[in-house]
């Protein structure tokens, strides 16, 4: 069982010709709504890729909660969300014709989830966390999971505005970040990608993975470096691609796949998610993922550079 403890938001999505600059108004044809939130997204991605998944988060007692619960249920996720006295979280997403996006989030009920709201760890092998919940809550859940022998996967997103607590990183087994988040985490003193990866690994996690968009992903695991190429697709909307990577990666690791193979599945799934609009609506099914993998997918994730790189 993969447990995801994290945020759930209703996304309000507008497509525009280009992303607005500060002070600029850009007109788009319409807006749509879709279930989102990094935690719920990662749970949906994991479940759709065929892995038993449970989600723990917080929603408000309002109409915006219903589509989020419906999406979790339809994707096969065990929904253990709480209803709190606050609005359901919402995200306002602007997507350019290039596929790039900018996102503003109103946390709502997500911000009220506390360490006392403990998730159910029964039969859980892996816990996925992100940084859209209060940091003290993320810390408490990581500590509780580690005490129970659960593997902790932290997606350090959105990028932290200050260094993450040493205690949190000491309880993380797998850290997943994009390039910007990696740079924020390790500081400007570490220039190259390899140096930044090893600096992040020195903070506690045994495995650090950085996603590089169209350039694929790179990991350091012990003294080994692993590189996986991106699966070539025509990009329509990158919203949710990173969450797809995290959810599918963790599900594959939970099934016993090695890190290179798990990264390969995650990379293909994330690429497929870029071909459709929205976060959860874009995430591939197990059938779609298997078909893409059978057609070649991406490289097998061969170690690059040997130990110590």
PDB file of C-alpha atoms in Angstrom:
ATOM      1  CA  UNK A   1       0.000   0.000   0.000  1.00  0.00           C
ATOM      2  CA  UNK A   2       1.259   3.458  -0.988  1.00  0.00           C
ATOM      3  CA  UNK A   3       0.057   6.228   1.345  1.00  0.00           C
ATOM      4  CA  UNK A   4       0.012   9.799   0.044  1.00  0.00           C
ATOM      5  CA  UNK A   5      -0.428  12.501   2.675  1.00  0.00           C
ATOM      6  CA  UNK A   6      -0.825  15.880   1.061  1.00  0.00           C
ATOM      7  CA  UNK A   7      -2.888  18.616  -0.483  1.00  0.00           C
ATOM      8  CA  UNK A   8      -6.090  18.470  -2.506  1.00  0.00           C
ATOM      9  CA  UNK A   9      -7.220  21.489  -4.528  1.00  0.00           C
ATOM     10  CA  UNK A  10      -9.793  22.245  -7.160  1.00  0.00           C
ATOM     11  CA  UNK A  11      -7.920  23.679 -10.156  1.00  0.00           C
ATOM     12  CA  UNK A  12      -9.251  26.621 -12.165  1.00  0.00           C
ATOM     13  CA  UNK A  13      -7.441  26.505 -15.509  1.00  0.00           C
ATOM     14  CA  UNK A  14      -7.164  29.204 -18.187  1.00  0.00           C
ATOM     15  CA  UNK A  15      -5.313  28.797 -21.501  1.00  0.00           C
ATOM     16  CA  UNK A  16      -3.705  31.914 -22.988  1.00  0.00           C
ATOM     17  CA  UNK A  17      -1.346  32.648 -25.912  1.00  0.00           C
ATOM     18  CA  UNK A  18       1.528  33.480 -23.563  1.00  0.00           C
ATOM     19  CA  UNK A  19       2.071  33.798 -19.823  1.00  0.00           C
ATOM     20  CA  UNK A  20       1.355  37.343 -18.587  1.00  0.00           C
ATOM     21  CA  UNK A  21       4.181  39.575 -17.458  1.00  0.00           C
ATOM     22  CA  UNK A  22       3.767  41.547 -14.205  1.00  0.00           C
ATOM     23  CA  UNK A  23       0.954  44.015 -14.700  1.00  0.00           C
ATOM     24  CA  UNK A  24      -0.105  42.533 -18.054  1.00  0.00           C
ATOM     25  CA  UNK A  25      -3.575  41.180 -18.861  1.00  0.00           C
ATOM     26  CA  UNK A  26      -3.713  38.357 -21.401  1.00  0.00           C
ATOM     27  CA  UNK A  27      -7.081  37.247 -22.758  1.00  0.00           C
ATOM     28  CA  UNK A  28      -8.011  33.567 -23.025  1.00  0.00           C
ATOM     29  CA  UNK A  29     -11.134  31.932 -24.445  1.00  0.00           C
ATOM     30  CA  UNK A  30     -12.525  30.267 -21.292  1.00  0.00           C
ATOM     31  CA  UNK A  31     -11.660  28.466 -18.083  1.00  0.00           C
ATOM     32  CA  UNK A  32     -12.204  24.907 -16.905  1.00  0.00           C
ATOM     33  CA  UNK A  33     -12.074  23.226 -13.516  1.00  0.00           C
ATOM     34  CA  UNK A  34     -10.336  19.963 -12.678  1.00  0.00           C
ATOM     35  CA  UNK A  35      -9.332  18.078  -9.514  1.00  0.00           C
ATOM     36  CA  UNK A  36      -5.770  18.780  -8.404  1.00  0.00           C
ATOM     37  CA  UNK A  37      -3.431  19.438  -5.502  1.00  0.00           C
ATOM     38  CA  UNK A  38       0.013  17.858  -5.402  1.00  0.00           C
ATOM     39  CA  UNK A  39      -0.952  15.192  -2.890  1.00  0.00           C
ATOM     40  CA  UNK A  40      -4.183  14.136  -4.582  1.00  0.00           C
ATOM     41  CA  UNK A  41      -2.462  14.276  -7.977  1.00  0.00           C
ATOM     42  CA  UNK A  42       0.287  11.921  -6.860  1.00  0.00           C
ATOM     43  CA  UNK A  43      -2.244   9.526  -5.350  1.00  0.00           C
ATOM     44  CA  UNK A  44      -4.264   9.434  -8.585  1.00  0.00           C
ATOM     45  CA  UNK A  45      -1.127   8.888 -10.683  1.00  0.00           C
ATOM     46  CA  UNK A  46      -0.011   6.039  -8.436  1.00  0.00           C
ATOM     47  CA  UNK A  47      -3.413   4.329  -8.420  1.00  0.00           C
ATOM     48  CA  UNK A  48      -3.969   4.694 -12.166  1.00  0.00           C
ATOM     49  CA  UNK A  49      -0.628   3.033 -12.805  1.00  0.00           C
ATOM     50  CA  UNK A  50      -1.950  -0.051 -11.002  1.00  0.00           C
ATOM     51  CA  UNK A  51      -0.735   0.277  -7.426  1.00  0.00           C
ATOM     52  CA  UNK A  52      -2.830   0.098  -4.203  1.00  0.00           C
ATOM     53  CA  UNK A  53      -3.010   3.687  -2.992  1.00  0.00           C
ATOM     54  CA  UNK A  54      -4.494   5.521  -0.004  1.00  0.00           C
ATOM     55  CA  UNK A  55      -4.840   9.304   0.243  1.00  0.00           C
ATOM     56  CA  UNK A  56      -4.938  11.358   3.434  1.00  0.00           C
ATOM     57  CA  UNK A  57      -5.655  15.079   3.315  1.00  0.00           C
ATOM     58  CA  UNK A  58      -8.207  17.741   4.215  1.00  0.00           C
ATOM     59  CA  UNK A  59     -11.177  19.208   2.363  1.00  0.00           C
ATOM     60  CA  UNK A  60     -13.783  21.818   3.243  1.00  0.00           C
ATOM     61  CA  UNK A  61     -17.503  21.284   3.675  1.00  0.00           C
ATOM     62  CA  UNK A  62     -18.365  22.999   0.380  1.00  0.00           C
ATOM     63  CA  UNK A  63     -19.263  22.126  -3.222  1.00  0.00           C
ATOM     64  CA  UNK A  64     -15.609  22.185  -4.326  1.00  0.00           C
ATOM     65  CA  UNK A  65     -14.855  19.054  -2.273  1.00  0.00           C
ATOM     66  CA  UNK A  66     -17.172  16.762  -4.246  1.00  0.00           C
ATOM     67  CA  UNK A  67     -15.232  16.631  -7.548  1.00  0.00           C
ATOM     68  CA  UNK A  68     -12.033  15.933  -5.638  1.00  0.00           C
ATOM     69  CA  UNK A  69     -13.521  12.954  -3.806  1.00  0.00           C
ATOM     70  CA  UNK A  70     -15.126  11.724  -7.036  1.00  0.00           C
ATOM     71  CA  UNK A  71     -11.797  11.773  -8.881  1.00  0.00           C
ATOM     72  CA  UNK A  72     -10.032   9.876  -6.094  1.00  0.00           C
ATOM     73  CA  UNK A  73     -12.763   7.239  -6.065  1.00  0.00           C
ATOM     74  CA  UNK A  74     -12.894   6.900  -9.861  1.00  0.00           C
ATOM     75  CA  UNK A  75      -9.116   6.399  -9.951  1.00  0.00           C
ATOM     76  CA  UNK A  76      -9.221   3.616  -7.372  1.00  0.00           C
ATOM     77  CA  UNK A  77      -7.702   5.603  -4.509  1.00  0.00           C
ATOM     78  CA  UNK A  78      -8.786   4.800  -0.951  1.00  0.00           C
ATOM     79  CA  UNK A  79     -10.073   8.176   0.231  1.00  0.00           C
ATOM     80  CA  UNK A  80      -9.384   8.901   3.916  1.00  0.00           C
ATOM     81  CA  UNK A  81      -9.577  12.700   3.683  1.00  0.00           C
ATOM     82  CA  UNK A  82     -10.893  14.744   6.611  1.00  0.00           C
ATOM     83  CA  UNK A  83     -13.544  17.449   6.396  1.00  0.00           C
ATOM     84  CA  UNK A  84     -12.400  20.588   8.228  1.00  0.00           C
ATOM     85  CA  UNK A  85     -13.967  23.971   8.909  1.00  0.00           C
ATOM     86  CA  UNK A  86     -12.290  25.851   6.057  1.00  0.00           C
ATOM     87  CA  UNK A  87     -12.753  26.259   2.302  1.00  0.00           C
ATOM     88  CA  UNK A  88     -11.505  23.468   0.072  1.00  0.00           C
ATOM     89  CA  UNK A  89      -8.113  24.361  -1.391  1.00  0.00           C
ATOM     90  CA  UNK A  90      -8.048  25.950  -4.848  1.00  0.00           C
ATOM     91  CA  UNK A  91      -5.355  26.489  -7.483  1.00  0.00           C
ATOM     92  CA  UNK A  92      -5.478  29.086 -10.250  1.00  0.00           C
ATOM     93  CA  UNK A  93      -3.495  27.866 -13.247  1.00  0.00           C
ATOM     94  CA  UNK A  94      -2.619  29.823 -16.369  1.00  0.00           C
ATOM     95  CA  UNK A  95      -1.341  27.693 -19.249  1.00  0.00           C
ATOM     96  CA  UNK A  96       0.420  29.177 -22.273  1.00  0.00           C
ATOM     97  CA  UNK A  97       0.116  27.716 -25.775  1.00  0.00           C
ATOM     98  CA  UNK A  98       3.727  26.533 -25.326  1.00  0.00           C
ATOM     99  CA  UNK A  99       2.594  24.270 -22.450  1.00  0.00           C
ATOM    100  CA  UNK A 100       4.295  26.324 -19.734  1.00  0.00           C
ATOM    101  CA  UNK A 101       2.215  27.336 -16.737  1.00  0.00           C
ATOM    102  CA  UNK A 102       2.086  29.554 -13.661  1.00  0.00           C
ATOM    103  CA  UNK A 103       0.100  28.549 -10.581  1.00  0.00           C
ATOM    104  CA  UNK A 104      -1.242  30.406  -7.531  1.00  0.00           C
ATOM    105  CA  UNK A 105      -2.690  28.316  -4.689  1.00  0.00           C
ATOM    106  CA  UNK A 106      -5.201  29.194  -1.962  1.00  0.00           C
ATOM    107  CA  UNK A 107      -4.458  26.476   0.608  1.00  0.00           C
ATOM    108  CA  UNK A 108      -7.778  26.496   2.483  1.00  0.00           C
ATOM    109  CA  UNK A 109      -8.332  23.291   4.482  1.00  0.00           C
ATOM    110  CA  UNK A 110      -4.884  21.986   3.550  1.00  0.00           C
ATOM    111  CA  UNK A 111      -3.309  24.579   5.847  1.00  0.00           C
ATOM    112  CA  UNK A 112      -5.287  23.270   8.838  1.00  0.00           C
ATOM    113  CA  UNK A 113      -3.959  19.718   8.712  1.00  0.00           C
ATOM    114  CA  UNK A 114      -1.894  19.272  11.899  1.00  0.00           C
ATOM    115  CA  UNK A 115       0.409  16.586  13.313  1.00  0.00           C
ATOM    116  CA  UNK A 116      -2.525  15.460  15.492  1.00  0.00           C
ATOM    117  CA  UNK A 117      -4.453  14.483  12.348  1.00  0.00           C
ATOM    118  CA  UNK A 118      -2.555  11.209  11.968  1.00  0.00           C
ATOM    119  CA  UNK A 119      -3.001   9.061   8.851  1.00  0.00           C
ATOM    120  CA  UNK A 120      -3.532   5.308   8.988  1.00  0.00           C
ATOM    121  CA  UNK A 121      -0.241   3.484   8.372  1.00  0.00           C
ATOM    122  CA  UNK A 122      -1.793  -0.012   8.332  1.00  0.00           C
ATOM    123  CA  UNK A 123      -0.129  -2.147   5.621  1.00  0.00           C
ATOM    124  CA  UNK A 124       1.711   0.912   4.235  1.00  0.00           C
ATOM    125  CA  UNK A 125       5.142   0.321   2.671  1.00  0.00           C
ATOM    126  CA  UNK A 126       5.776   3.800   1.202  1.00  0.00           C
ATOM    127  CA  UNK A 127       4.673   7.293   2.245  1.00  0.00           C
ATOM    128  CA  UNK A 128       4.672  10.191  -0.253  1.00  0.00           C
ATOM    129  CA  UNK A 129       4.874  13.741   1.116  1.00  0.00           C
ATOM    130  CA  UNK A 130       5.099  17.200  -0.486  1.00  0.00           C
ATOM    131  CA  UNK A 131       5.357  20.774   0.828  1.00  0.00           C
ATOM    132  CA  UNK A 132       1.774  22.026   0.333  1.00  0.00           C
ATOM    133  CA  UNK A 133       0.897  21.040   3.926  1.00  0.00           C
ATOM    134  CA  UNK A 134       2.259  22.880   6.986  1.00  0.00           C
ATOM    135  CA  UNK A 135       5.918  21.979   7.388  1.00  0.00           C
ATOM    136  CA  UNK A 136       5.444  20.851  11.003  1.00  0.00           C
ATOM    137  CA  UNK A 137       2.824  18.375   9.781  1.00  0.00           C
ATOM    138  CA  UNK A 138       5.075  17.038   7.023  1.00  0.00           C
ATOM    139  CA  UNK A 139       7.840  16.571   9.598  1.00  0.00           C
ATOM    140  CA  UNK A 140       5.557  14.693  11.984  1.00  0.00           C
ATOM    141  CA  UNK A 141       4.254  12.349   9.276  1.00  0.00           C
ATOM    142  CA  UNK A 142       7.788  11.570   8.051  1.00  0.00           C
ATOM    143  CA  UNK A 143       8.899  10.806  11.595  1.00  0.00           C
ATOM    144  CA  UNK A 144       5.881   8.571  12.252  1.00  0.00           C
ATOM    145  CA  UNK A 145       6.471   6.679   9.018  1.00  0.00           C
ATOM    146  CA  UNK A 146      10.164   6.154   9.733  1.00  0.00           C
ATOM    147  CA  UNK A 147       9.328   4.832  13.216  1.00  0.00           C
ATOM    148  CA  UNK A 148       7.100   2.211  11.538  1.00  0.00           C
ATOM    149  CA  UNK A 149       9.721   1.167   8.988  1.00  0.00           C
ATOM    150  CA  UNK A 150       7.882   2.866   6.105  1.00  0.00           C
ATOM    151  CA  UNK A 151       9.941   4.196   3.169  1.00  0.00           C
ATOM    152  CA  UNK A 152       9.525   7.983   2.967  1.00  0.00           C
ATOM    153  CA  UNK A 153       9.430   9.747  -0.411  1.00  0.00           C
ATOM    154  CA  UNK A 154       9.510  13.558  -0.254  1.00  0.00           C
ATOM    155  CA  UNK A 155       8.711  15.710  -3.257  1.00  0.00           C
ATOM    156  CA  UNK A 156      10.195  19.011  -2.054  1.00  0.00           C
ATOM    157  CA  UNK A 157       7.679  21.103  -3.964  1.00  0.00           C
ATOM    158  CA  UNK A 158       6.722  23.856  -4.095  1.00  0.00           C
ATOM    159  CA  UNK A 159      10.318  25.011  -3.652  1.00  0.00           C
ATOM    160  CA  UNK A 160      10.955  25.898   0.014  1.00  0.00           C
ATOM    161  CA  UNK A 161      11.686  29.541   0.791  1.00  0.00           C
ATOM    162  CA  UNK A 162      14.120  28.562   3.537  1.00  0.00           C
ATOM    163  CA  UNK A 163      16.283  25.507   4.270  1.00  0.00           C
ATOM    164  CA  UNK A 164      14.303  22.407   5.190  1.00  0.00           C
ATOM    165  CA  UNK A 165      14.733  21.139   8.768  1.00  0.00           C
ATOM    166  CA  UNK A 166      17.555  18.650   9.196  1.00  0.00           C
ATOM    167  CA  UNK A 167      15.218  16.359  11.127  1.00  0.00           C
ATOM    168  CA  UNK A 168      12.855  16.136   8.149  1.00  0.00           C
ATOM    169  CA  UNK A 169      15.585  15.310   5.641  1.00  0.00           C
ATOM    170  CA  UNK A 170      17.052  12.736   8.028  1.00  0.00           C
ATOM    171  CA  UNK A 171      13.721  10.872   7.816  1.00  0.00           C
ATOM    172  CA  UNK A 172      13.561  10.928   3.999  1.00  0.00           C
ATOM    173  CA  UNK A 173      14.667   7.928   1.939  1.00  0.00           C
ATOM    174  CA  UNK A 174      13.931   9.275  -1.561  1.00  0.00           C
ATOM    175  CA  UNK A 175      13.972  12.989  -2.397  1.00  0.00           C
ATOM    176  CA  UNK A 176      12.434  14.114  -5.715  1.00  0.00           C
ATOM    177  CA  UNK A 177      12.873  17.693  -6.987  1.00  0.00           C
ATOM    178  CA  UNK A 178      13.036  19.660 -10.220  1.00  0.00           C
ATOM    179  CA  UNK A 179      16.051  21.795 -11.123  1.00  0.00           C
ATOM    180  CA  UNK A 180      14.775  24.947  -9.434  1.00  0.00           C
ATOM    181  CA  UNK A 181      13.837  23.106  -6.257  1.00  0.00           C
ATOM    182  CA  UNK A 182      17.218  21.370  -6.174  1.00  0.00           C
ATOM    183  CA  UNK A 183      19.033  24.699  -6.488  1.00  0.00           C
ATOM    184  CA  UNK A 184      16.914  26.234  -3.711  1.00  0.00           C
ATOM    185  CA  UNK A 185      17.514  23.242  -1.462  1.00  0.00           C
ATOM    186  CA  UNK A 186      21.295  23.153  -1.858  1.00  0.00           C
ATOM    187  CA  UNK A 187      22.055  26.857  -2.239  1.00  0.00           C
ATOM    188  CA  UNK A 188      23.954  28.877  -4.812  1.00  0.00           C
ATOM    189  CA  UNK A 189      27.325  27.641  -3.560  1.00  0.00           C
ATOM    190  CA  UNK A 190      26.830  24.370  -5.415  1.00  0.00           C
ATOM    191  CA  UNK A 191      27.037  25.059  -9.138  1.00  0.00           C
ATOM    192  CA  UNK A 192      26.848  21.952 -11.334  1.00  0.00           C
ATOM    193  CA  UNK A 193      24.063  19.385 -11.354  1.00  0.00           C
ATOM    194  CA  UNK A 194      26.232  16.573  -9.992  1.00  0.00           C
ATOM    195  CA  UNK A 195      27.503  18.776  -7.181  1.00  0.00           C
ATOM    196  CA  UNK A 196      23.960  19.818  -6.285  1.00  0.00           C
ATOM    197  CA  UNK A 197      22.707  16.225  -6.298  1.00  0.00           C
ATOM    198  CA  UNK A 198      25.445  15.086  -3.950  1.00  0.00           C
ATOM    199  CA  UNK A 199      24.957  18.139  -1.732  1.00  0.00           C
ATOM    200  CA  UNK A 200      21.271  17.206  -1.413  1.00  0.00           C
ATOM    201  CA  UNK A 201      22.175  13.592  -0.701  1.00  0.00           C
ATOM    202  CA  UNK A 202      24.530  14.726   2.055  1.00  0.00           C
ATOM    203  CA  UNK A 203      21.532  16.290   3.821  1.00  0.00           C
ATOM    204  CA  UNK A 204      20.143  12.814   4.575  1.00  0.00           C
ATOM    205  CA  UNK A 205      18.233  11.107   1.737  1.00  0.00           C
ATOM    206  CA  UNK A 206      19.905   7.997   0.377  1.00  0.00           C
ATOM    207  CA  UNK A 207      18.421   8.656  -3.063  1.00  0.00           C
ATOM    208  CA  UNK A 208      17.997  12.039  -4.756  1.00  0.00           C
ATOM    209  CA  UNK A 209      16.212  12.392  -8.105  1.00  0.00           C
ATOM    210  CA  UNK A 210      16.000  15.571 -10.184  1.00  0.00           C
ATOM    211  CA  UNK A 211      13.501  15.865 -13.019  1.00  0.00           C
ATOM    212  CA  UNK A 212      14.710  17.890 -15.997  1.00  0.00           C
ATOM    213  CA  UNK A 213      11.618  18.257 -18.186  1.00  0.00           C
ATOM    214  CA  UNK A 214      12.452  17.376 -21.770  1.00  0.00           C
ATOM    215  CA  UNK A 215      15.949  16.310 -20.713  1.00  0.00           C
ATOM    216  CA  UNK A 216      14.620  13.417 -18.604  1.00  0.00           C
ATOM    217  CA  UNK A 217      15.743  12.732 -15.046  1.00  0.00           C
ATOM    218  CA  UNK A 218      18.945  12.045 -13.123  1.00  0.00           C
ATOM    219  CA  UNK A 219      19.423  10.304  -9.785  1.00  0.00           C
ATOM    220  CA  UNK A 220      22.184   9.599  -7.331  1.00  0.00           C
ATOM    221  CA  UNK A 221      21.697   6.458  -5.288  1.00  0.00           C
ATOM    222  CA  UNK A 222      24.537   5.598  -2.957  1.00  0.00           C
ATOM    223  CA  UNK A 223      27.593   6.164  -5.157  1.00  0.00           C
ATOM    224  CA  UNK A 224      25.749   5.444  -8.390  1.00  0.00           C
ATOM    225  CA  UNK A 225      24.436   7.972 -10.924  1.00  0.00           C
ATOM    226  CA  UNK A 226      21.408   7.000 -13.023  1.00  0.00           C
ATOM    227  CA  UNK A 227      20.186   8.900 -16.082  1.00  0.00           C
ATOM    228  CA  UNK A 228      16.867   8.355 -17.860  1.00  0.00           C
ATOM    229  CA  UNK A 229      15.840  10.158 -21.046  1.00  0.00           C
ATOM    230  CA  UNK A 230      12.430  11.734 -21.543  1.00  0.00           C
ATOM    231  CA  UNK A 231       9.826   9.969 -23.679  1.00  0.00           C
ATOM    232  CA  UNK A 232       9.293  12.144 -26.786  1.00  0.00           C
ATOM    233  CA  UNK A 233       5.796  13.635 -27.033  1.00  0.00           C
ATOM    234  CA  UNK A 234       4.091  16.758 -28.323  1.00  0.00           C
ATOM    235  CA  UNK A 235       3.597  18.893 -25.207  1.00  0.00           C
ATOM    236  CA  UNK A 236       0.185  20.456 -24.664  1.00  0.00           C
ATOM    237  CA  UNK A 237       0.174  21.149 -20.900  1.00  0.00           C
ATOM    238  CA  UNK A 238       2.864  20.335 -18.331  1.00  0.00           C
ATOM    239  CA  UNK A 239       0.494  20.719 -15.355  1.00  0.00           C
ATOM    240  CA  UNK A 240       0.700  17.589 -13.204  1.00  0.00           C
ATOM    241  CA  UNK A 241       3.662  16.034 -15.020  1.00  0.00           C
ATOM    242  CA  UNK A 242       5.920  16.236 -11.978  1.00  0.00           C
ATOM    243  CA  UNK A 243       3.213  14.765  -9.747  1.00  0.00           C
ATOM    244  CA  UNK A 244       2.704  11.951 -12.250  1.00  0.00           C
ATOM    245  CA  UNK A 245       6.428  11.178 -12.073  1.00  0.00           C
ATOM    246  CA  UNK A 246       6.403  10.996  -8.261  1.00  0.00           C
ATOM    247  CA  UNK A 247       3.263   8.854  -8.012  1.00  0.00           C
ATOM    248  CA  UNK A 248       4.281   6.340 -10.679  1.00  0.00           C
ATOM    249  CA  UNK A 249       7.873   6.183  -9.409  1.00  0.00           C
ATOM    250  CA  UNK A 250       6.764   5.347  -5.865  1.00  0.00           C
ATOM    251  CA  UNK A 251       4.225   2.783  -7.025  1.00  0.00           C
ATOM    252  CA  UNK A 252       6.886   1.043  -9.100  1.00  0.00           C
ATOM    253  CA  UNK A 253       9.324   1.044  -6.180  1.00  0.00           C
ATOM    254  CA  UNK A 254       6.555  -0.376  -3.982  1.00  0.00           C
ATOM    255  CA  UNK A 255       6.137  -3.237  -6.444  1.00  0.00           C
ATOM    256  CA  UNK A 256       9.830  -4.062  -6.091  1.00  0.00           C
ATOM    257  CA  UNK A 257      11.225  -2.571  -9.305  1.00  0.00           C
ATOM    258  CA  UNK A 258      14.777  -1.298  -9.200  1.00  0.00           C
ATOM    259  CA  UNK A 259      15.371   2.449  -9.281  1.00  0.00           C
ATOM    260  CA  UNK A 260      16.346   2.630 -12.990  1.00  0.00           C
ATOM    261  CA  UNK A 261      13.236   0.721 -14.049  1.00  0.00           C
ATOM    262  CA  UNK A 262      11.003   2.760 -11.717  1.00  0.00           C
ATOM    263  CA  UNK A 263      12.425   6.005 -13.114  1.00  0.00           C
ATOM    264  CA  UNK A 264      11.812   4.750 -16.651  1.00  0.00           C
ATOM    265  CA  UNK A 265       8.123   4.063 -15.931  1.00  0.00           C
ATOM    266  CA  UNK A 266       7.774   7.410 -14.186  1.00  0.00           C
ATOM    267  CA  UNK A 267       9.412   9.291 -17.054  1.00  0.00           C
ATOM    268  CA  UNK A 268       7.137   7.728 -19.662  1.00  0.00           C
ATOM    269  CA  UNK A 269       4.044   8.398 -17.538  1.00  0.00           C
ATOM    270  CA  UNK A 270       5.036  12.045 -16.962  1.00  0.00           C
ATOM    271  CA  UNK A 271       5.586  12.543 -20.679  1.00  0.00           C
ATOM    272  CA  UNK A 272       2.169  11.078 -21.491  1.00  0.00           C
ATOM    273  CA  UNK A 273       0.600  13.455 -18.958  1.00  0.00           C
ATOM    274  CA  UNK A 274       1.974  16.402 -20.948  1.00  0.00           C
ATOM    275  CA  UNK A 275      -0.117  15.463 -23.989  1.00  0.00           C
ATOM    276  CA  UNK A 276      -3.454  16.370 -22.334  1.00  0.00           C
ATOM    277  CA  UNK A 277      -4.770  19.318 -20.365  1.00  0.00           C
ATOM    278  CA  UNK A 278      -5.215  19.384 -16.594  1.00  0.00           C
ATOM    279  CA  UNK A 279      -3.478  17.546 -13.789  1.00  0.00           C
ATOM    280  CA  UNK A 280      -5.487  14.463 -12.836  1.00  0.00           C
ATOM    281  CA  UNK A 281      -7.412  14.253 -16.154  1.00  0.00           C
ATOM    282  CA  UNK A 282      -4.090  13.958 -18.011  1.00  0.00           C
ATOM    283  CA  UNK A 283      -2.610  11.107 -15.991  1.00  0.00           C
ATOM    284  CA  UNK A 284      -2.235   7.837 -17.930  1.00  0.00           C
ATOM    285  CA  UNK A 285      -3.884   4.532 -17.123  1.00  0.00           C
ATOM    286  CA  UNK A 286      -1.888   1.326 -16.660  1.00  0.00           C
ATOM    287  CA  UNK A 287      -2.888   0.252 -20.156  1.00  0.00           C
ATOM    288  CA  UNK A 288      -1.633   3.496 -21.703  1.00  0.00           C
ATOM    289  CA  UNK A 289       1.608   3.292 -19.757  1.00  0.00           C
ATOM    290  CA  UNK A 290       2.233  -0.348 -20.717  1.00  0.00           C
ATOM    291  CA  UNK A 291       1.554   0.427 -24.369  1.00  0.00           C
ATOM    292  CA  UNK A 292       4.054   3.299 -24.380  1.00  0.00           C
ATOM    293  CA  UNK A 293       6.648   1.170 -22.589  1.00  0.00           C
ATOM    294  CA  UNK A 294       6.144  -1.653 -25.113  1.00  0.00           C
ATOM    295  CA  UNK A 295       6.707   0.808 -27.958  1.00  0.00           C
ATOM    296  CA  UNK A 296      10.123   1.606 -26.622  1.00  0.00           C
ATOM    297  CA  UNK A 297       9.488   4.215 -23.953  1.00  0.00           C
ATOM    298  CA  UNK A 298      12.766   5.743 -22.870  1.00  0.00           C
ATOM    299  CA  UNK A 299      16.243   4.443 -22.155  1.00  0.00           C
ATOM    300  CA  UNK A 300      16.645   1.751 -19.556  1.00  0.00           C
ATOM    301  CA  UNK A 301      18.324   4.036 -17.025  1.00  0.00           C
ATOM    302  CA  UNK A 302      21.886   2.798 -17.281  1.00  0.00           C
ATOM    303  CA  UNK A 303      24.337   3.940 -14.628  1.00  0.00           C
ATOM    304  CA  UNK A 304      26.513   6.794 -15.872  1.00  0.00           C
ATOM    305  CA  UNK A 305      30.023   7.434 -14.658  1.00  0.00           C
ATOM    306  CA  UNK A 306      30.287   4.646 -12.107  1.00  0.00           C
ATOM    307  CA  UNK A 307      30.573   4.819  -8.338  1.00  0.00           C
ATOM    308  CA  UNK A 308      31.365   8.114  -6.727  1.00  0.00           C
ATOM    309  CA  UNK A 309      30.200  10.316  -9.624  1.00  0.00           C
TER     310      UNK A 309
END
